[in-house]
CSV table of C-alpha atoms and ligand atoms in Angstrom, one decimal:
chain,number,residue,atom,x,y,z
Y,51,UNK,CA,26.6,-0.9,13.8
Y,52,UNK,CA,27.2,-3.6,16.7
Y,53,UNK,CA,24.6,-2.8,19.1
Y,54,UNK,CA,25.8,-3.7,22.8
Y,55,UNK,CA,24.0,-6.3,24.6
Y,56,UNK,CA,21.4,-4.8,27.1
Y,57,UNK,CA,20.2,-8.2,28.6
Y,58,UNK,CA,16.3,-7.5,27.6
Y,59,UNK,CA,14.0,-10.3,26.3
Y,60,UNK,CA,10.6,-9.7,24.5
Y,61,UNK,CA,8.1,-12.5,25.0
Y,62,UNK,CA,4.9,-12.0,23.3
Y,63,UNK,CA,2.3,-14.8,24.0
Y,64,UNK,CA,-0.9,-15.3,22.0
Y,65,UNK,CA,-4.3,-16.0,23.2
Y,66,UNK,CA,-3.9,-19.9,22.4
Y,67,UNK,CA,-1.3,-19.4,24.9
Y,68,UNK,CA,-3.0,-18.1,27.8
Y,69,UNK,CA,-6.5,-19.8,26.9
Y,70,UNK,CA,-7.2,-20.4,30.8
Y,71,UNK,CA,-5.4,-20.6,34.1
Y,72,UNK,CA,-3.4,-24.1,33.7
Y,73,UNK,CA,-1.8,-22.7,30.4
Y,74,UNK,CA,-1.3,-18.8,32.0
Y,75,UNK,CA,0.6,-21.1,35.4
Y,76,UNK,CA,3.0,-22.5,32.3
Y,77,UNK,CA,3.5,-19.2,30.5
Y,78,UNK,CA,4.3,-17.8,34.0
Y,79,UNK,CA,6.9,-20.7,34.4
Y,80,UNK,CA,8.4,-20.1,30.7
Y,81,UNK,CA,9.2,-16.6,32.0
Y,82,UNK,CA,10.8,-17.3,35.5
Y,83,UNK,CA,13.2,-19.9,33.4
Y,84,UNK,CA,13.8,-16.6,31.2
Y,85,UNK,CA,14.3,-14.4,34.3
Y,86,UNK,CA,16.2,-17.0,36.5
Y,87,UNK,CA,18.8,-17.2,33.5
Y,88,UNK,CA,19.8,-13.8,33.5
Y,89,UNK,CA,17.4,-11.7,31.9
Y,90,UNK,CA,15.3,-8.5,31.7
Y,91,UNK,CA,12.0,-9.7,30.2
Y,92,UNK,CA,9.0,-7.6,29.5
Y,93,UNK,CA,6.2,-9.8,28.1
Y,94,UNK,CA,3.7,-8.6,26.1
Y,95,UNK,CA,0.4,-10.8,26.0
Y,96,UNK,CA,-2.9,-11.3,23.6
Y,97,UNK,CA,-6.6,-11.9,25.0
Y,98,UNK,CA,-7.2,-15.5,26.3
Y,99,UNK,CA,-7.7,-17.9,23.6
Y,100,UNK,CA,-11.4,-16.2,22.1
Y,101,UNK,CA,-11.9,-13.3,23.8
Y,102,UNK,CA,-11.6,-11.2,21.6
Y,103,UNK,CA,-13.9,-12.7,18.9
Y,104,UNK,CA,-16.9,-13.1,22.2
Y,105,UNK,CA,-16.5,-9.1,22.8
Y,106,UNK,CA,-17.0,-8.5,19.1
Y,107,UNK,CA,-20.0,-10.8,19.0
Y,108,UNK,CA,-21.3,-8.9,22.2
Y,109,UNK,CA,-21.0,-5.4,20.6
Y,110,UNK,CA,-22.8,-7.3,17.9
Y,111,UNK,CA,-26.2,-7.6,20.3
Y,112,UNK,CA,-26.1,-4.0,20.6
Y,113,UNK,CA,-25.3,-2.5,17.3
Y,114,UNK,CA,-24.8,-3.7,13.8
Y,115,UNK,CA,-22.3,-1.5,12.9
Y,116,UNK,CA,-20.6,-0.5,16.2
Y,117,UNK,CA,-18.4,2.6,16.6
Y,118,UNK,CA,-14.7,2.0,15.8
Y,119,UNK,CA,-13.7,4.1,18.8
Y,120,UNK,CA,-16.2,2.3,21.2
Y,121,UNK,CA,-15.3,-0.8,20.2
Y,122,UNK,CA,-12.0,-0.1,20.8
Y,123,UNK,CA,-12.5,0.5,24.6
Y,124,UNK,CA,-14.5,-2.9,24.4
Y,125,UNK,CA,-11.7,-4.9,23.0
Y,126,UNK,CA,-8.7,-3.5,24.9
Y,127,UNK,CA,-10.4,-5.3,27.4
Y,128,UNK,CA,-9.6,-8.5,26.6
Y,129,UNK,CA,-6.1,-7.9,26.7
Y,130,UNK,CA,-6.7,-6.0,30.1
Y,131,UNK,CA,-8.0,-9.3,31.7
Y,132,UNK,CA,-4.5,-11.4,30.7
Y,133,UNK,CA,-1.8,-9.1,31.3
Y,134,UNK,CA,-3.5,-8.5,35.0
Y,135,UNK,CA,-4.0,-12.7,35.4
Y,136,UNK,CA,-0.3,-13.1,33.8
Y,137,UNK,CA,1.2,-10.5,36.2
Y,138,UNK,CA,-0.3,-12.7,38.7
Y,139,UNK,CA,1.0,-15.9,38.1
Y,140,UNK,CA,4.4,-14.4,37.8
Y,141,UNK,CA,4.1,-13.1,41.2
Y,142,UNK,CA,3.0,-16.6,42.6
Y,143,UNK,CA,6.8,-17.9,40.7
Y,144,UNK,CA,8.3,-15.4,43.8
Y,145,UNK,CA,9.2,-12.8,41.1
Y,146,UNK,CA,8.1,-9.4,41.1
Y,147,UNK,CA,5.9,-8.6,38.4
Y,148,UNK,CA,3.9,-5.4,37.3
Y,149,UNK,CA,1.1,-5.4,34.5
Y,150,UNK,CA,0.8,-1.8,31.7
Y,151,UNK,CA,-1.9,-1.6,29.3
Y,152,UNK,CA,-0.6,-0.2,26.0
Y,153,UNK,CA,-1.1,3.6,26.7
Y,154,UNK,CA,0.7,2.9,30.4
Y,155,UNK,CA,3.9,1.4,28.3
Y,156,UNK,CA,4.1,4.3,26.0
Y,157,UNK,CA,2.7,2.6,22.8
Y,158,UNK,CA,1.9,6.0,20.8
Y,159,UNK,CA,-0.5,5.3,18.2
Y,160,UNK,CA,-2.2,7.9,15.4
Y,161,UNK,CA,-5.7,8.3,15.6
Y,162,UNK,CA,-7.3,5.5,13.4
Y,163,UNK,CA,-9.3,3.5,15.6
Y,164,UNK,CA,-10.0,-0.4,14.7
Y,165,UNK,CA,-6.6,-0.1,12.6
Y,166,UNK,CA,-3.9,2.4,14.1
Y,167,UNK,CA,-0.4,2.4,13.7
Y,168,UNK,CA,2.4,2.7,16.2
Y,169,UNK,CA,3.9,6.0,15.7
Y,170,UNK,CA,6.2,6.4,18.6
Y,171,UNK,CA,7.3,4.2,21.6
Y,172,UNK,CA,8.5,5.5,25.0
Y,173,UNK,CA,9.2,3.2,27.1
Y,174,UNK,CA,10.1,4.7,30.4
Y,175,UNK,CA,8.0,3.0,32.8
Y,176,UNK,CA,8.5,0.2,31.4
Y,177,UNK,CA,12.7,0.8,32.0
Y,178,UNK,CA,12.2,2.2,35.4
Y,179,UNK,CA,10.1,-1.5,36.7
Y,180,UNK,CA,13.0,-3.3,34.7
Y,181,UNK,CA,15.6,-1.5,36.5
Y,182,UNK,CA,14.1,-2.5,39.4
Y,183,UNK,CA,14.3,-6.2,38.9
Y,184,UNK,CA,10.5,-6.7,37.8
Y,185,UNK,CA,9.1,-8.9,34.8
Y,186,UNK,CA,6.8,-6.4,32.5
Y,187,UNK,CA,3.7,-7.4,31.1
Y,188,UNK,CA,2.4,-5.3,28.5
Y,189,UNK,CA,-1.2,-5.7,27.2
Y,190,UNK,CA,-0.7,-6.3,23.4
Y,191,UNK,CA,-2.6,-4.7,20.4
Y,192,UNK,CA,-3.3,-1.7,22.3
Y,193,UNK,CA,-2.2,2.1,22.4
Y,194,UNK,CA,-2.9,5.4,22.6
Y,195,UNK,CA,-3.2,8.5,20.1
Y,196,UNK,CA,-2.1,11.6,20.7
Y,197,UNK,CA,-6.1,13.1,21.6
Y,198,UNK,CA,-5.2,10.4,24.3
Y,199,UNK,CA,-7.8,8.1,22.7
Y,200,UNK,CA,-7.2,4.7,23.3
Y,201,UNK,CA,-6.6,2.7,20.1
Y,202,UNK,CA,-6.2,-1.0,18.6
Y,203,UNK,CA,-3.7,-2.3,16.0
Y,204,UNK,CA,-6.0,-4.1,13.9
Y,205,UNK,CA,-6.8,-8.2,14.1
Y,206,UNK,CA,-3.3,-10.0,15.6
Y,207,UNK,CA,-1.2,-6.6,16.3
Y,208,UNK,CA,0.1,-7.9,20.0
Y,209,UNK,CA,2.5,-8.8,17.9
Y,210,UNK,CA,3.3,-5.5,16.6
Y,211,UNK,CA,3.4,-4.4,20.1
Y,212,UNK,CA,5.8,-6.8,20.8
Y,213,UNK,CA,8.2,-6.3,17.9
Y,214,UNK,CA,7.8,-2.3,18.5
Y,215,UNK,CA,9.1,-2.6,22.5
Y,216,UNK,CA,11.7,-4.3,21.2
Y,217,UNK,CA,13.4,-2.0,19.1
Y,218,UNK,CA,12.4,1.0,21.1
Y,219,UNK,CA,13.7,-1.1,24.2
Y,220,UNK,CA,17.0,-2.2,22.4
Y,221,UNK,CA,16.3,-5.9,23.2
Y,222,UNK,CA,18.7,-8.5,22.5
Y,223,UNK,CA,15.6,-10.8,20.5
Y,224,UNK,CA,12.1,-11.0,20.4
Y,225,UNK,CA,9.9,-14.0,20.5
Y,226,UNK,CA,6.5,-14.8,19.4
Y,227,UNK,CA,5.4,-17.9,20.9
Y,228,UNK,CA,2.2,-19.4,19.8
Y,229,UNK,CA,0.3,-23.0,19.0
Y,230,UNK,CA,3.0,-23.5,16.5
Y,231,UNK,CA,7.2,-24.1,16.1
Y,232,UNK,CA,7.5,-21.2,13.8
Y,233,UNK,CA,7.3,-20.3,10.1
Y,234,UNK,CA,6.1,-23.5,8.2
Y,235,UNK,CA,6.4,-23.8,4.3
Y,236,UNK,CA,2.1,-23.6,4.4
Y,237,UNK,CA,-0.5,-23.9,7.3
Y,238,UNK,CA,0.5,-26.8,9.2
Y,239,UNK,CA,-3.8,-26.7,9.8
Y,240,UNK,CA,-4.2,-26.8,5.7
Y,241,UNK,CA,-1.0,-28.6,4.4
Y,242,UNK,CA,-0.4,-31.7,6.5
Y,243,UNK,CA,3.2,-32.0,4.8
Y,244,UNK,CA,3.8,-28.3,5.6
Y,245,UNK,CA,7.5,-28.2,6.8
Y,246,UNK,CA,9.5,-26.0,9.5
Y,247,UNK,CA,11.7,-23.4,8.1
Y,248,UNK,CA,14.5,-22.1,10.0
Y,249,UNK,CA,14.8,-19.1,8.5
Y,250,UNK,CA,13.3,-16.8,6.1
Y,251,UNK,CA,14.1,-13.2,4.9
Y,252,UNK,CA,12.1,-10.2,6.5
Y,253,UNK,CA,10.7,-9.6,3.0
Y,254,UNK,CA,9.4,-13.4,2.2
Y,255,UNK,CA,7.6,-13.3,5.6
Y,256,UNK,CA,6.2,-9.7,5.0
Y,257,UNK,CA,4.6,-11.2,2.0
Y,258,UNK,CA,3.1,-14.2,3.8
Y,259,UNK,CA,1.8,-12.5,6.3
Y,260,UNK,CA,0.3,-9.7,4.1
Y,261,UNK,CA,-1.4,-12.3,1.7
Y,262,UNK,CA,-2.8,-14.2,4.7
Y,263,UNK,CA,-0.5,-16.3,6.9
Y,264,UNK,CA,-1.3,-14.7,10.4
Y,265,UNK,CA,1.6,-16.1,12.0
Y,266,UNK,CA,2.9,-13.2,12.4
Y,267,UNK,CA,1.3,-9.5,12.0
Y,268,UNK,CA,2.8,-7.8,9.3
Y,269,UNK,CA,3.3,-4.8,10.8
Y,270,UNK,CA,5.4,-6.8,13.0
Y,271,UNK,CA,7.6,-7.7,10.5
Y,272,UNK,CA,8.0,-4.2,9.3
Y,273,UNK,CA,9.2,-3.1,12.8
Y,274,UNK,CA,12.2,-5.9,12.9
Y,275,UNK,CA,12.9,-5.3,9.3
Y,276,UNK,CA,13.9,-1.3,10.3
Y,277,UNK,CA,14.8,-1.7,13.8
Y,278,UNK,CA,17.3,-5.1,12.6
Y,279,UNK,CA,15.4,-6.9,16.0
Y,280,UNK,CA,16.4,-10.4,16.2
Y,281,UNK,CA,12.6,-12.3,15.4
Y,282,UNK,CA,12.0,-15.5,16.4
Y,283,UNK,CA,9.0,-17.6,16.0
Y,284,UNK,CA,8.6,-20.1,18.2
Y,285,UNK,CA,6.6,-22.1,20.1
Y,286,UNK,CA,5.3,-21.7,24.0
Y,287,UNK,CA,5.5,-25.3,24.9
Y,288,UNK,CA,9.7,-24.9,23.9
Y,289,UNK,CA,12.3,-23.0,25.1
Y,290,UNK,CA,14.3,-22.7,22.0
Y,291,UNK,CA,14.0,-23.5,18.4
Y,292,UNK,CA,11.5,-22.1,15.9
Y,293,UNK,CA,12.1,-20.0,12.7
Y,294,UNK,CA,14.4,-16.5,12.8
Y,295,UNK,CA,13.4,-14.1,10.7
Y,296,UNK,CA,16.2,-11.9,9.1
Y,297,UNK,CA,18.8,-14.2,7.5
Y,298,UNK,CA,18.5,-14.9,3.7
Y,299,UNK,CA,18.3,-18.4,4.3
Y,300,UNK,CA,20.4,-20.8,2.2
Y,301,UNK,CA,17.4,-22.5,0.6
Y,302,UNK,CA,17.4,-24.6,-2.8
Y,303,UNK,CA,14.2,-23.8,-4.0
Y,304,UNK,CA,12.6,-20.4,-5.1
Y,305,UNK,CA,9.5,-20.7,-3.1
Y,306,UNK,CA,9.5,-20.2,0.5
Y,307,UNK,CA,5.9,-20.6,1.4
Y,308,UNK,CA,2.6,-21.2,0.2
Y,309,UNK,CA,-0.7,-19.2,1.7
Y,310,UNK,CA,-4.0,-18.8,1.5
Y,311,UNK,CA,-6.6,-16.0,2.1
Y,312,UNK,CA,-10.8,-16.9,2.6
Y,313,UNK,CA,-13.9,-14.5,2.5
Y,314,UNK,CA,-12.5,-11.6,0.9
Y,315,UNK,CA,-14.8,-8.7,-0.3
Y,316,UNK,CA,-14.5,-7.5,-3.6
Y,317,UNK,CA,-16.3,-4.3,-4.6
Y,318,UNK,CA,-16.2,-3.6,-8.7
Y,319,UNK,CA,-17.4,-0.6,-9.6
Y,320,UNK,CA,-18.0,0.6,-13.1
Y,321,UNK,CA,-17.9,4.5,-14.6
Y,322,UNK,CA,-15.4,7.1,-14.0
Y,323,UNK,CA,-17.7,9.5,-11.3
Y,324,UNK,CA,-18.5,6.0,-9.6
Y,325,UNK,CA,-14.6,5.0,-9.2
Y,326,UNK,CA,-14.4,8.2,-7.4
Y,327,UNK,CA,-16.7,8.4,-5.2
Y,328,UNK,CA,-16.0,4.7,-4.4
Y,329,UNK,CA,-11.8,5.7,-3.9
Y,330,UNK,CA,-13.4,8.5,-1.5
Y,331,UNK,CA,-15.4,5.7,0.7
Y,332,UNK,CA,-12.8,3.9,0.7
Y,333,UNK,CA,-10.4,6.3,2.0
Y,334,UNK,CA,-12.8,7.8,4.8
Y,335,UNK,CA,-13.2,4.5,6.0
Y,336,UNK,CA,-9.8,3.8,6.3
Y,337,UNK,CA,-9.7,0.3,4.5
Y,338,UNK,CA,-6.4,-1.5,4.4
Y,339,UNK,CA,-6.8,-2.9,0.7
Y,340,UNK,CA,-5.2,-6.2,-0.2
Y,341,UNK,CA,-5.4,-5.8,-3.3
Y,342,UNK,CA,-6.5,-2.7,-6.2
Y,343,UNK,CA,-6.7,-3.1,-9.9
Y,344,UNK,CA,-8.1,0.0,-11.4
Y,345,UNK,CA,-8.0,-0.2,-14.9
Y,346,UNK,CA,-10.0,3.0,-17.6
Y,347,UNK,CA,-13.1,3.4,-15.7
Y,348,UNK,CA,-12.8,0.2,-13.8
Y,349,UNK,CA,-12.3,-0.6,-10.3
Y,350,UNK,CA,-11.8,-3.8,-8.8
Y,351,UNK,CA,-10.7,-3.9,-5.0
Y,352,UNK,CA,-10.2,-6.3,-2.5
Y,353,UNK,CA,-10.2,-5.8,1.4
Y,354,UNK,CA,-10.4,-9.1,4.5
Y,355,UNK,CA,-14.0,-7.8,6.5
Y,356,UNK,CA,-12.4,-8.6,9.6
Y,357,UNK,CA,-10.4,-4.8,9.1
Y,358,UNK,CA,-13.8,-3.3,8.8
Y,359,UNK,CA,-15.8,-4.0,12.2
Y,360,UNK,CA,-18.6,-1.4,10.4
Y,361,UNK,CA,-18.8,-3.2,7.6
Y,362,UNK,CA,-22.7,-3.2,7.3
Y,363,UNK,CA,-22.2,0.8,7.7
Y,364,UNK,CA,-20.0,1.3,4.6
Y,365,UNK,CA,-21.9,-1.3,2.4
Y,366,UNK,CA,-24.9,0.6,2.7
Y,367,UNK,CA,-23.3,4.1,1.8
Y,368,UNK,CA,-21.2,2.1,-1.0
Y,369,UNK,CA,-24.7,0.9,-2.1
Y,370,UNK,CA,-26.7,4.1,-1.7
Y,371,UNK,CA,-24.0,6.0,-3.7
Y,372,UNK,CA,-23.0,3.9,-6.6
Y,373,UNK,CA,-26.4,2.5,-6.9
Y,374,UNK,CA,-26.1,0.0,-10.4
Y,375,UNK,CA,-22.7,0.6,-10.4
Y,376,UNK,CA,-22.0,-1.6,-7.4
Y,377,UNK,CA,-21.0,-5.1,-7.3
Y,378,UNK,CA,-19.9,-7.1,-4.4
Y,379,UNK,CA,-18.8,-10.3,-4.5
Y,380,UNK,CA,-16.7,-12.9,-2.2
Y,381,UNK,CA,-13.2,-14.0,-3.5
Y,382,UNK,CA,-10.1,-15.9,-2.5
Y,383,UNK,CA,-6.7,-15.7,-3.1
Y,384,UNK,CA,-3.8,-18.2,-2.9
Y,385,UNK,CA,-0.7,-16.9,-3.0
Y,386,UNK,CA,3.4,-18.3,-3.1
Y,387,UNK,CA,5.5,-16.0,-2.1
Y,388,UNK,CA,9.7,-16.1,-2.5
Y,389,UNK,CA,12.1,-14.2,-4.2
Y,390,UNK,CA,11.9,-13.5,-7.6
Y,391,UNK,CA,9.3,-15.9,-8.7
Y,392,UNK,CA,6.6,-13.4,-10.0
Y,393,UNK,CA,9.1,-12.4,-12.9
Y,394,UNK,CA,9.5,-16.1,-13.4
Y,395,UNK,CA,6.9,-16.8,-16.6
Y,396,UNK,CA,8.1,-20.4,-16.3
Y,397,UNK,CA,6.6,-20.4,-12.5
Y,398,UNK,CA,3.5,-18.7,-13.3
Y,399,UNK,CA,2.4,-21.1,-16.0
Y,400,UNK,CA,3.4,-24.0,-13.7
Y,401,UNK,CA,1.0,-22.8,-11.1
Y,402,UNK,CA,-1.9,-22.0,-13.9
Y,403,UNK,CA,-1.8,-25.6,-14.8
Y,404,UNK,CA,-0.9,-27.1,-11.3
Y,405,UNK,CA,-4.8,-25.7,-10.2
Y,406,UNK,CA,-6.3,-26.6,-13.3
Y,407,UNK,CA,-5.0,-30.1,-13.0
Y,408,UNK,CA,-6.4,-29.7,-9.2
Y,409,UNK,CA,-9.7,-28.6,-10.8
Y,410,UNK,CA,-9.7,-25.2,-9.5
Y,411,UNK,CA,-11.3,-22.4,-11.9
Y,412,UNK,CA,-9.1,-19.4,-11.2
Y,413,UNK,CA,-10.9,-15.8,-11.9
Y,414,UNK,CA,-7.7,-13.9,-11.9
Y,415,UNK,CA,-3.8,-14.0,-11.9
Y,416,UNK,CA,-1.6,-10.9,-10.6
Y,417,UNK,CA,2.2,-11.0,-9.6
Y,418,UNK,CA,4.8,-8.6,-7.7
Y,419,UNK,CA,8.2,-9.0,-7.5
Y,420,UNK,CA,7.9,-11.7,-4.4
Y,421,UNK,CA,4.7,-13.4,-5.0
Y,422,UNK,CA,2.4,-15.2,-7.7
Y,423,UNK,CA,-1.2,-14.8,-6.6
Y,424,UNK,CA,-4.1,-17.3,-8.3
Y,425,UNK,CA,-7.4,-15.9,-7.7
Y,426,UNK,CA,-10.3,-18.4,-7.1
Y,427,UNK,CA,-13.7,-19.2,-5.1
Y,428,UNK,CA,-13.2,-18.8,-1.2
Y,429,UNK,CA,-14.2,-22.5,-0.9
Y,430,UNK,CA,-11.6,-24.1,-3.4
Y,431,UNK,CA,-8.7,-21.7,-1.4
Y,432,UNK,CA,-7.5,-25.0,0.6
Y,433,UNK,CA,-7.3,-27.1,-2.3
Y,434,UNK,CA,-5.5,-24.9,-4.0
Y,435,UNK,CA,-2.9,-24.2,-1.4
Y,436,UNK,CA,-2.5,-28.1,-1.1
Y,437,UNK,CA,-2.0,-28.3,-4.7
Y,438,UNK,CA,0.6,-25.5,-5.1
Y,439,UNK,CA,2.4,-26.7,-2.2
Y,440,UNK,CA,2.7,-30.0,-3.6
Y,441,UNK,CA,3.9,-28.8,-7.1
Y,442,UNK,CA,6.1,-26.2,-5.7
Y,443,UNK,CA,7.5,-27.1,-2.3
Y,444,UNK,CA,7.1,-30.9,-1.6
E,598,LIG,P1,-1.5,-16.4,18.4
E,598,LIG,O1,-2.9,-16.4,18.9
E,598,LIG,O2,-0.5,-17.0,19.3
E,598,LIG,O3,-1.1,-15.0,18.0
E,598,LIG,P2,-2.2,-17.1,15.7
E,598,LIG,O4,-3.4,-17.9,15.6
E,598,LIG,O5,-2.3,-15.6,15.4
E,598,LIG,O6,-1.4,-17.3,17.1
E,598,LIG,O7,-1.0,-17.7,14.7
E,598,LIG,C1,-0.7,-19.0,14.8
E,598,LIG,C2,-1.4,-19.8,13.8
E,598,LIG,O8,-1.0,-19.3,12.5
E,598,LIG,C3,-1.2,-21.3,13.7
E,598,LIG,O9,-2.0,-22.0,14.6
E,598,LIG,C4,-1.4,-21.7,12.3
E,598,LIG,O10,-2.6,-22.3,12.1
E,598,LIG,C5,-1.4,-20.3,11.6
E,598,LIG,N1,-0.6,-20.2,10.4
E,598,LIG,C6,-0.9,-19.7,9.2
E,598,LIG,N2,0.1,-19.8,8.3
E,598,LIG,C7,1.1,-20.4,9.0
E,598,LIG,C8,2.5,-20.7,8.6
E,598,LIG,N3,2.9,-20.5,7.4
E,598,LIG,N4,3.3,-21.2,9.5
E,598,LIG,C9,2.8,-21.4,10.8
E,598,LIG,N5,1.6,-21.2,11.2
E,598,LIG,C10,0.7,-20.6,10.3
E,599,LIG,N1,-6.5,-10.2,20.8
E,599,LIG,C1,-6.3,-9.6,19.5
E,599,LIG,C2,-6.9,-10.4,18.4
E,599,LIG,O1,-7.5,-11.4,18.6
E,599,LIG,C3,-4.8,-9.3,19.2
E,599,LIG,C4,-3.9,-10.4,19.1
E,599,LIG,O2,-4.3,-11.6,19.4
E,599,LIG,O3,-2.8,-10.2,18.6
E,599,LIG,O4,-6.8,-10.0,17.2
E,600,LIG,MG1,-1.5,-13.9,16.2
């Protein structure tokens, strides 16, 4: 179906993006070009540049293993501060402007605090301030459950929050603008030759951003993928430009992109009462896995600590359960992700040999339709990705 133009822009800006008050004045600037060309735009914005990170260290002072619900009151904050400083520096461009946190905007969330998803958006205040000629700015990575408790989206969700207005809102595009141009073939931090892609298919950039390239959430991607919400990456310093992603893009080689993932935990557990109770841990404490190999009485599972802000908390009841059945280690995980290639035996081999001849002692191989992932230490994970992208992309 051919949806009619409605004339409404989605900017979501990250926290690089708004760091302090010079880079909020451009952001504001960026917008009024948006709005003085016609458009509707609600903006949807992420804590300035660390903020986030200093409130977690704060709750830290206070308590180990802080309360997910608590600490989701602390770090809505953050998000709190920018949309309110944005909404500012809009006004001072001599637009109107009007700042929502998440729960004012309609972001419906369920009830899993640290980690929630977006259930439901309804967007009517958000419509009504449009309708009356105002630029929107929406607190990202915020929303609110149906007990009306105020929830977070998990580590980089503005830009869920972005990509889910969008859709509900019927926008003509959405654009995440960040440090960066767009989608590059590796991180541009990690790969100097990385290069720019202009396009890459909603399930390619699922995959990247599930096995660690937080460009862009991957809940995000999941929103544009069912809503069909034309993504753009792009960068805050440009106006245009950047990566869209939706098209199948017209590319020569199998591999789209090459990425890496540091410091994950992995919890083996041994014997078939111990598997359970550890599955049952696991599940009240609502860990998004990366990864899960259970094999007889054997269970190997992988999760990013940065999803589990009570880590210390479930350790020690993982520990005082399964006591000598336990083992926790750190891992890492490169992974290249494109279509096809992980039922390609010629490709896996070629990537076995590409990070021995790198000198990288892999622990573990697994594949899925989309990706080839080579298991390895944490400290050899940007090697590897260097090699990989040599041998596979340029
Ligand atoms: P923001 O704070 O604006 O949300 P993020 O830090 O979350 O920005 O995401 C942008 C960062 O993602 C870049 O600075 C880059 O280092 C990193 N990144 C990881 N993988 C990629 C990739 N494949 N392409 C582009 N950037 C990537
Ligand atoms: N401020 C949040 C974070 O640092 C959300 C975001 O940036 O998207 O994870
Ligand atoms: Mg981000």
């Amino acid at each position: 179906m051919i949806q009619s133009p409605t004339n409404i822009v989605v900017q979501k800006y990250g926290g690089s993006s708004v760091a302090d008050a010079e880079k909020i004045k451009q952001v504001a600037e960026r917008i009024a070009r948006t709005y003085r060309a016609g458009k509707k735009v609600v903006v949807v914005v992420s804590a300035m540049g660390k903020t986030t990170n200093q409130l977690i260290e704060k709750a830290k002072l206070v308590s180990a293993s802080p309360s997910r619900r608590e600490l989701d009151m602390l770090l809505t904050c953050g998000e709190r501060e920018a949309m309110a400083l944005l909404s500012m520096a809009v006004t001072e461009q001599g637009l109107e402007a009007i700042s929502f946190t998440g729960s004012q905007a309609g972001i419906l969330t369920n009830d899993r605090h640290s980690g929630a998803r977006i259930v439901e958006v309804r967007p009517f205040r958000v419509e009504d301030e449009l309708d009356r000629g105002k630029v929107v700015i929406v607190a990202g990575f915020q929303g609110v459950s149906y007990r009306r408790e105020i929830t977070t989206l998990g580590r980089g969700g503005s830009d869920t929050t972005a990509v889910a207005l969008a859709a509900a809102l019927r926008a003509d595009y959405c654009e995440i603008c960040s440090d960066v141009d767009g989608i590059y073939t590796a991180d541009p931090r990690v790969v100097s030759t990385a290069e720019l892609l202009h396009a890459i298919s909603h399930d390619e950039m699922l995959e990247l951003a599930a096995q660690g390239a937080k460009v862009l959430h991957d809940s995000s991607v999941e929103f544009a993928r069912r809503s069909g919400i034309a993504l753009w990456a792009r960068a805050t310093s440009k106006d245009g430009g950047g990566t869209r992603v939706d098209f199948q893009p017209d590319r020569d080689r199998p591999v789209a992109g090459v990425t890496g993932q540091k410091s994950l935990i992995r919890v083996k557990v041994s014997g078939g009462a111990a598997v359970e109770h550890a599955l049952q841990i696991i599940e009240a404490a609502s860990i998004p896995l990366t990864h899960l190999d259970l094999e007889g009485k054997e269970l190997r599972a992988w999760f990013t600590i940065a999803d589990v802000p009570d880590w210390p908390a479930v350790k020690a009841k993982l520990e005082s359960l399964l006591a000598g059945q336990l083992e926790l280690g750190d891992e890492g995980a490169v992974s290249l992700v494109g279509h096809g290639i992980g039922g390609n035996p010629q490709m896996i081999n070629k990537a076995r040999q590409t990070a021995v001849a790198a000198g990288v002692p892999l622990n573990a191989v697994s594949v899925s339709p989309l990706r080839i992932t080579l298991w390895c230490e944490s400290a050899q994970v940007d090697d590897l990705t260097r090699a990989l992208h040599q041998a596979f992309v340029a």
